[in-house]
Amino acid sequence: MTARSGPGPDPVGAATAHLADRLGGLEPRLALVLGSGLGGLADRIGGSVRIACSEIPGWPVPSVEGHAGLVVGGRLEGVPVLALGGRAHLYEGHSPARVVLPVRVAARLGAEILFVTNAAGSLHHRWVPGELMLIADHLNLMGANPLVGPPRAAESRWTDMAGCYDAGLRRAVREAARCEGLPLREGVYAGLRGPSYETPAEITMLSRLGADAVGMSTVPEVLTARALGVRCVGVSCLTNHAAGISAAPLRHEEALEAGRRAAERFQRLVVAGVRRMAATELDGCGNSEEAIG
Ligand code: HPA
């Protein structure tokens, strides 16, 4: 991946150099964005190097409970991975460029796949808290796009977002869910800036626009990854019914608790998904497809 052109400081270059040094030769092929409640997945990464976000120059430091501020490099199911804990959100006041800095760095370190996870509100009465949803597509309603600004050397400005959630990677996650006996919904994720939750009228609007789930992340990362030619796949943990979908009031603590209850299944799906990708989507990684059944 080429460095950006033009004068001035290069925050992506500085953070990339720092991580490359700390990772001791590990060249990640897959970057995993750990959404709220998925921080525990970092413990399943073998031979890992753990780096606090605060030590990496220019890296956004999270201020949200449930987002461990660690970047972890190592192997998951034989695949060299970079797990990005402590995701930053626009609603914390970070600029779009800072929110997506980890994705730009992961791509420069060689990541070919971005696996994003998040917590989201369900727009369907029958899709209940704790269920997992494979992201089929998204609506960018964040009022921001990290690709705004001068063109960047390695990034396509006129990024084609059709098929931005890669068909082959989605198939791998679906197959992983089936093998693990994990139910998996599939739908459209609407990304809003937050931090307030939506009004019931807004949820009705989102539903009419074609959304199945709503959240406050993911869209900037996927836009950036696609501009860099990185393949994307994403899974949401539905932590609550969105406003007005059920009679229950919306409370952040309850959403966190639902995420905690789903964490074991969520982690199992992500690990099995990576195993499947190693066999079917990443040349030279993992076992053959037959071997994992
Ligand atoms: N709305 C927006 N973001 C969310 C929600 C929600 O209901 N649940 C988890 N993240």
Tab-separated table of C-alpha atoms and ligand atoms in Angstrom:
chain	number	residue	atom	x	y	z
A	1	MET	CA	0.000	0.000	0.000
A	2	THR	CA	1.525	3.315	-0.976
A	3	ALA	CA	1.869	6.202	1.421
A	4	ARG	CA	-0.214	9.308	0.988
A	5	SER	CA	1.205	12.043	-1.192
A	6	GLY	CA	1.511	15.712	-0.376
A	7	PRO	CA	3.112	17.861	2.272
A	8	GLY	CA	2.365	18.015	5.993
A	9	PRO	CA	2.226	15.489	8.799
A	10	ASP	CA	1.207	11.941	8.001
A	11	PRO	CA	-0.676	10.539	11.028
A	12	VAL	CA	-1.397	7.261	9.242
A	13	GLY	CA	2.299	6.822	8.455
A	14	ALA	CA	3.344	7.566	12.029
A	15	ALA	CA	0.842	5.120	13.547
A	16	THR	CA	1.701	2.474	10.927
A	17	ALA	CA	5.411	2.763	11.694
A	18	HIS	CA	4.750	2.455	15.430
A	19	LEU	CA	2.565	-0.633	15.025
A	20	ALA	CA	4.854	-2.290	12.483
A	21	ASP	CA	7.650	-1.954	15.006
A	22	ARG	CA	5.578	-3.355	17.881
A	23	LEU	CA	4.109	-6.231	15.867
A	24	GLY	CA	7.546	-7.755	15.342
A	25	GLY	CA	7.081	-8.949	11.769
A	26	LEU	CA	3.406	-9.940	11.985
A	27	GLU	CA	1.702	-8.889	8.758
A	28	PRO	CA	-2.030	-8.860	9.447
A	29	ARG	CA	-4.225	-10.122	6.634
A	30	LEU	CA	-7.481	-9.421	8.438
A	31	ALA	CA	-8.460	-6.487	10.644
A	32	LEU	CA	-11.193	-7.077	13.158
A	33	VAL	CA	-13.054	-4.122	14.637
A	34	LEU	CA	-14.225	-5.165	18.081
A	35	GLY	CA	-17.558	-3.495	18.827
A	36	SER	CA	-19.003	-3.058	22.309
A	37	GLY	CA	-18.908	-6.270	24.276
A	38	LEU	CA	-16.546	-8.083	21.907
A	39	GLY	CA	-13.343	-6.997	23.640
A	40	GLY	CA	-13.028	-10.491	25.162
A	41	LEU	CA	-12.269	-11.871	21.715
A	42	ALA	CA	-8.786	-10.403	21.991
A	43	ASP	CA	-8.017	-13.121	24.590
A	44	ARG	CA	-8.544	-15.785	21.921
A	45	ILE	CA	-5.818	-14.421	19.676
A	46	GLY	CA	-2.715	-16.575	19.852
A	47	GLY	CA	0.837	-15.267	20.318
A	48	SER	CA	-0.601	-11.858	20.789
A	49	VAL	CA	1.016	-8.470	21.117
A	50	ARG	CA	-1.221	-6.104	23.068
A	51	ILE	CA	-0.814	-2.404	22.573
A	52	ALA	CA	-2.743	0.313	24.419
A	53	CYS	CA	-4.427	2.768	22.034
A	54	SER	CA	-2.957	5.598	24.089
A	55	GLU	CA	0.601	4.504	23.156
A	56	ILE	CA	0.036	4.729	19.386
A	57	PRO	CA	0.656	8.191	17.934
A	58	GLY	CA	-2.511	9.858	16.664
A	59	TRP	CA	-4.685	6.874	17.593
A	60	PRO	CA	-8.163	7.715	18.907
A	61	VAL	CA	-8.568	6.805	22.552
A	62	PRO	CA	-12.052	5.529	23.415
A	63	SER	CA	-14.225	7.154	26.038
A	64	VAL	CA	-17.073	4.640	25.926
A	65	GLU	CA	-17.713	1.879	28.452
A	66	GLY	CA	-17.596	-1.553	26.781
A	67	HIS	CA	-14.841	-0.559	24.339
A	68	ALA	CA	-11.479	-1.865	25.572
A	69	GLY	CA	-8.736	0.491	24.414
A	70	LEU	CA	-6.385	-2.150	23.051
A	71	VAL	CA	-5.004	-3.101	19.681
A	72	VAL	CA	-4.033	-6.771	19.551
A	73	GLY	CA	-1.938	-8.465	16.895
A	74	GLY	CA	-1.598	-12.236	16.614
A	75	ARG	CA	-3.176	-15.287	15.018
A	76	LEU	CA	-6.813	-16.272	15.028
A	77	GLU	CA	-7.581	-19.623	13.434
A	78	GLY	CA	-4.168	-19.439	11.774
A	79	VAL	CA	-4.882	-16.046	10.198
A	80	PRO	CA	-2.585	-13.133	11.090
A	81	VAL	CA	-5.028	-10.575	12.481
A	82	LEU	CA	-5.055	-7.118	13.942
A	83	ALA	CA	-7.895	-6.727	16.421
A	84	LEU	CA	-8.914	-3.124	16.810
A	85	GLY	CA	-10.420	-2.690	20.248
A	86	GLY	CA	-11.540	0.671	21.495
A	87	ARG	CA	-13.265	1.916	18.364
A	88	ALA	CA	-13.787	5.658	18.189
A	89	HIS	CA	-17.141	7.150	17.243
A	90	LEU	CA	-18.126	10.420	15.610
A	91	TYR	CA	-20.415	11.134	18.568
A	92	GLU	CA	-17.402	11.293	20.873
A	93	GLY	CA	-16.331	14.350	18.908
A	94	HIS	CA	-13.607	12.637	16.898
A	95	SER	CA	-13.172	13.813	13.319
A	96	PRO	CA	-14.060	11.299	10.581
A	97	ALA	CA	-10.332	11.055	9.751
A	98	ARG	CA	-9.501	10.071	13.299
A	99	VAL	CA	-12.354	7.548	13.514
A	100	VAL	CA	-11.015	5.718	10.463
A	101	LEU	CA	-7.293	6.055	11.189
A	102	PRO	CA	-7.119	2.444	12.474
A	103	VAL	CA	-8.612	1.187	9.199
A	104	ARG	CA	-6.130	3.175	7.119
A	105	VAL	CA	-3.281	1.826	9.256
A	106	ALA	CA	-4.532	-1.770	9.035
A	107	ALA	CA	-4.701	-1.466	5.245
A	108	ARG	CA	-1.162	-0.087	5.109
A	109	LEU	CA	0.009	-2.997	7.232
A	110	GLY	CA	-1.435	-5.292	4.579
A	111	ALA	CA	-4.953	-6.203	5.763
A	112	GLU	CA	-7.070	-7.487	2.888
A	113	ILE	CA	-10.245	-8.007	4.885
A	114	LEU	CA	-12.051	-5.790	7.384
A	115	PHE	CA	-14.397	-7.654	9.714
A	116	VAL	CA	-16.530	-5.101	11.579
A	117	THR	CA	-18.714	-5.800	14.551
A	118	ASN	CA	-21.083	-3.520	16.389
A	119	ALA	CA	-24.073	-3.187	18.664
A	120	ALA	CA	-27.310	-2.080	17.045
A	121	GLY	CA	-30.977	-1.520	17.761
A	122	SER	CA	-33.466	-3.826	16.050
A	123	LEU	CA	-36.205	-2.320	13.886
A	124	HIS	CA	-38.225	-5.539	13.910
A	125	HIS	CA	-40.409	-6.604	16.794
A	126	ARG	CA	-39.513	-10.244	16.086
A	127	TRP	CA	-35.727	-9.651	15.942
A	128	VAL	CA	-35.092	-9.641	19.646
A	129	PRO	CA	-32.197	-8.379	21.805
A	130	GLY	CA	-29.315	-10.838	21.759
A	131	GLU	CA	-29.806	-11.901	18.144
A	132	LEU	CA	-26.993	-11.510	15.603
A	133	MET	CA	-27.387	-9.870	12.209
A	134	LEU	CA	-25.108	-10.173	9.199
A	135	ILE	CA	-24.915	-6.747	7.539
A	136	ALA	CA	-26.148	-6.941	3.962
A	137	ASP	CA	-25.768	-3.235	3.213
A	138	HIS	CA	-25.864	0.115	4.969
A	139	LEU	CA	-27.449	3.553	4.886
A	140	ASN	CA	-25.036	6.396	5.593
A	141	LEU	CA	-27.134	8.836	7.621
A	142	MET	CA	-24.224	10.142	9.691
A	143	GLY	CA	-23.902	13.441	7.869
A	144	ALA	CA	-20.218	12.703	7.378
A	145	ASN	CA	-17.981	10.788	5.023
A	146	PRO	CA	-14.296	10.170	5.810
A	147	LEU	CA	-13.429	10.351	2.111
A	148	VAL	CA	-14.238	14.073	2.015
A	149	GLY	CA	-11.133	16.187	1.469
A	150	PRO	CA	-8.117	16.135	-0.778
A	151	PRO	CA	-7.663	12.854	-2.646
A	152	ARG	CA	-5.432	10.368	-0.852
A	153	ALA	CA	-2.839	8.494	-2.861
A	154	ALA	CA	-3.961	4.938	-2.119
A	155	GLU	CA	-7.693	5.686	-1.948
A	156	SER	CA	-10.259	5.843	-4.661
A	157	ARG	CA	-12.328	8.986	-4.326
A	158	TRP	CA	-15.255	7.737	-6.422
A	159	THR	CA	-15.601	4.561	-4.440
A	160	ASP	CA	-18.160	2.082	-5.727
A	161	MET	CA	-20.210	1.124	-2.688
A	162	ALA	CA	-22.365	-1.473	-4.444
A	163	GLY	CA	-21.526	-4.818	-2.865
A	164	CYS	CA	-19.507	-3.116	-0.133
A	165	TYR	CA	-20.316	-6.032	2.183
A	166	ASP	CA	-18.511	-8.705	0.202
A	167	ALA	CA	-20.641	-11.583	-1.108
A	168	GLY	CA	-17.955	-14.245	-0.547
A	169	LEU	CA	-17.213	-13.113	3.002
A	170	ARG	CA	-20.910	-12.971	3.846
A	171	ARG	CA	-21.276	-16.510	2.554
A	172	ALA	CA	-18.412	-17.559	4.826
A	173	VAL	CA	-20.137	-16.046	7.874
A	174	ARG	CA	-23.495	-17.602	6.950
A	175	GLU	CA	-21.840	-21.000	6.613
A	176	ALA	CA	-20.020	-20.499	9.899
A	177	ALA	CA	-23.323	-19.712	11.613
A	178	ARG	CA	-24.904	-22.832	10.148
A	179	CYS	CA	-21.975	-25.035	11.261
A	180	GLU	CA	-22.104	-23.587	14.769
A	181	GLY	CA	-25.902	-23.866	14.971
A	182	LEU	CA	-26.163	-20.117	15.541
A	183	PRO	CA	-29.245	-18.309	14.233
A	184	LEU	CA	-28.280	-15.352	12.061
A	185	ARG	CA	-30.470	-12.568	10.722
A	186	GLU	CA	-29.402	-10.571	7.697
A	187	GLY	CA	-30.324	-6.977	6.993
A	188	VAL	CA	-29.533	-3.339	6.325
A	189	TYR	CA	-27.705	-1.282	8.955
A	190	ALA	CA	-28.528	2.421	9.229
A	191	GLY	CA	-25.617	4.444	10.623
A	192	LEU	CA	-26.558	7.607	12.520
A	193	ARG	CA	-24.205	9.996	14.244
A	194	GLY	CA	-25.839	9.784	17.709
A	195	PRO	CA	-25.180	9.990	20.597
A	196	SER	CA	-28.870	10.303	21.487
A	197	TYR	CA	-31.027	7.366	20.566
A	198	GLU	CA	-33.629	7.938	17.881
A	199	THR	CA	-37.211	9.070	18.296
A	200	PRO	CA	-39.951	6.573	17.431
A	201	ALA	CA	-40.763	8.766	14.399
A	202	GLU	CA	-37.163	8.488	13.229
A	203	ILE	CA	-37.303	4.717	13.619
A	204	THR	CA	-40.478	4.605	11.508
A	205	MET	CA	-38.649	6.698	8.903
A	206	LEU	CA	-35.595	4.385	8.961
A	207	SER	CA	-37.813	1.376	8.576
A	208	ARG	CA	-39.479	2.937	5.513
A	209	LEU	CA	-36.040	3.732	4.125
A	210	GLY	CA	-35.206	0.034	4.210
A	211	ALA	CA	-33.220	-0.305	7.445
A	212	ASP	CA	-33.413	-3.369	9.671
A	213	ALA	CA	-31.058	-2.168	12.407
A	214	VAL	CA	-29.653	1.138	13.607
A	215	GLY	CA	-26.332	2.065	15.166
A	216	MET	CA	-23.699	4.769	15.509
A	217	SER	CA	-20.579	3.240	13.960
A	218	THR	CA	-19.279	1.003	11.150
A	219	VAL	CA	-20.235	3.150	8.144
A	220	PRO	CA	-17.078	5.356	8.227
A	221	GLU	CA	-14.824	2.311	8.569
A	222	VAL	CA	-16.474	0.496	5.669
A	223	LEU	CA	-16.362	3.579	3.418
A	224	THR	CA	-12.642	3.906	4.064
A	225	ALA	CA	-11.903	0.223	3.637
A	226	ARG	CA	-13.712	0.125	0.314
A	227	ALA	CA	-11.844	3.217	-0.896
A	228	LEU	CA	-8.654	1.269	-0.138
A	229	GLY	CA	-9.875	-1.871	-1.902
A	230	VAL	CA	-10.209	-3.815	1.364
A	231	ARG	CA	-13.034	-6.390	1.396
A	232	CYS	CA	-15.588	-5.905	4.183
A	233	VAL	CA	-17.929	-8.029	6.221
A	234	GLY	CA	-19.920	-7.043	9.287
A	235	VAL	CA	-22.042	-8.495	12.048
A	236	SER	CA	-24.303	-6.569	14.419
A	237	CYS	CA	-25.374	-7.741	17.822
A	238	LEU	CA	-28.936	-6.546	18.280
A	239	THR	CA	-28.784	-5.260	21.832
A	240	ASN	CA	-32.223	-3.653	22.067
A	241	HIS	CA	-35.417	-2.908	20.215
A	242	ALA	CA	-35.072	0.531	18.642
A	243	ALA	CA	-37.256	3.345	19.973
A	244	GLY	CA	-40.960	2.637	19.671
A	245	ILE	CA	-40.512	-0.990	18.532
A	246	SER	CA	-41.291	-2.277	22.007
A	247	ALA	CA	-42.889	-0.576	24.980
A	248	ALA	CA	-39.683	-0.833	27.050
A	249	PRO	CA	-37.730	2.412	27.529
A	250	LEU	CA	-34.306	2.460	25.883
A	251	ARG	CA	-31.441	2.371	28.365
A	252	HIS	CA	-27.747	2.175	27.482
A	253	GLU	CA	-27.025	-0.102	30.467
A	254	GLU	CA	-29.637	-2.613	29.295
A	255	ALA	CA	-28.187	-2.603	25.788
A	256	LEU	CA	-24.750	-3.286	27.302
A	257	GLU	CA	-26.181	-6.113	29.394
A	258	ALA	CA	-27.851	-7.711	26.344
A	259	GLY	CA	-24.490	-7.442	24.550
A	260	ARG	CA	-22.767	-9.183	27.453
A	261	ARG	CA	-25.302	-12.008	27.376
A	262	ALA	CA	-24.741	-12.460	23.628
A	263	ALA	CA	-20.943	-12.133	23.830
A	264	GLU	CA	-20.149	-15.851	23.870
A	265	ARG	CA	-22.294	-16.535	20.760
A	266	PHE	CA	-21.023	-13.384	19.060
A	267	GLN	CA	-17.403	-14.402	19.636
A	268	ARG	CA	-18.100	-17.942	18.490
A	269	LEU	CA	-19.595	-16.655	15.248
A	270	VAL	CA	-16.676	-14.308	14.585
A	271	VAL	CA	-14.072	-17.017	15.264
A	272	ALA	CA	-15.922	-19.552	13.103
A	273	GLY	CA	-16.345	-16.897	10.410
A	274	VAL	CA	-12.595	-16.223	10.376
A	275	ARG	CA	-11.924	-19.981	10.225
A	276	ARG	CA	-14.224	-20.267	7.234
A	277	MET	CA	-12.625	-17.264	5.544
A	278	ALA	CA	-9.188	-18.799	6.072
A	279	ALA	CA	-10.364	-21.894	4.227
A	280	THR	CA	-12.313	-20.292	1.420
A	281	GLU	CA	-11.355	-16.639	0.980
A	282	LEU	CA	-7.706	-16.162	1.964
A	283	ASP	CA	-5.144	-17.898	-0.226
A	284	GLY	CA	-2.493	-19.712	1.738
A	285	CYS	CA	-4.278	-19.533	5.089
A	286	GLY	CA	-5.943	-22.279	7.101
A	287	ASN	CA	-7.231	-25.708	6.147
A	288	SER	CA	-9.099	-26.754	3.047
A	289	GLU	CA	-12.845	-26.153	2.930
A	290	GLU	CA	-13.521	-29.894	3.222
A	291	ALA	CA	-11.510	-30.118	6.414
A	292	ILE	CA	-13.794	-27.746	8.278
A	293	GLY	CA	-17.023	-29.265	6.922
B	1	HPA	N1	-29.901	3.165	18.235
B	1	HPA	C1	-28.685	3.588	17.832
B	1	HPA	N2	-27.564	2.958	18.127
B	1	HPA	C2	-27.639	1.841	18.859
B	1	HPA	C3	-28.868	1.344	19.301
B	1	HPA	C4	-30.052	2.042	18.968
B	1	HPA	O1	-31.181	1.651	19.325
B	1	HPA	N3	-28.590	0.214	20.025
B	1	HPA	C5	-27.231	0.040	19.999
B	1	HPA	N4	-26.664	1.026	19.290
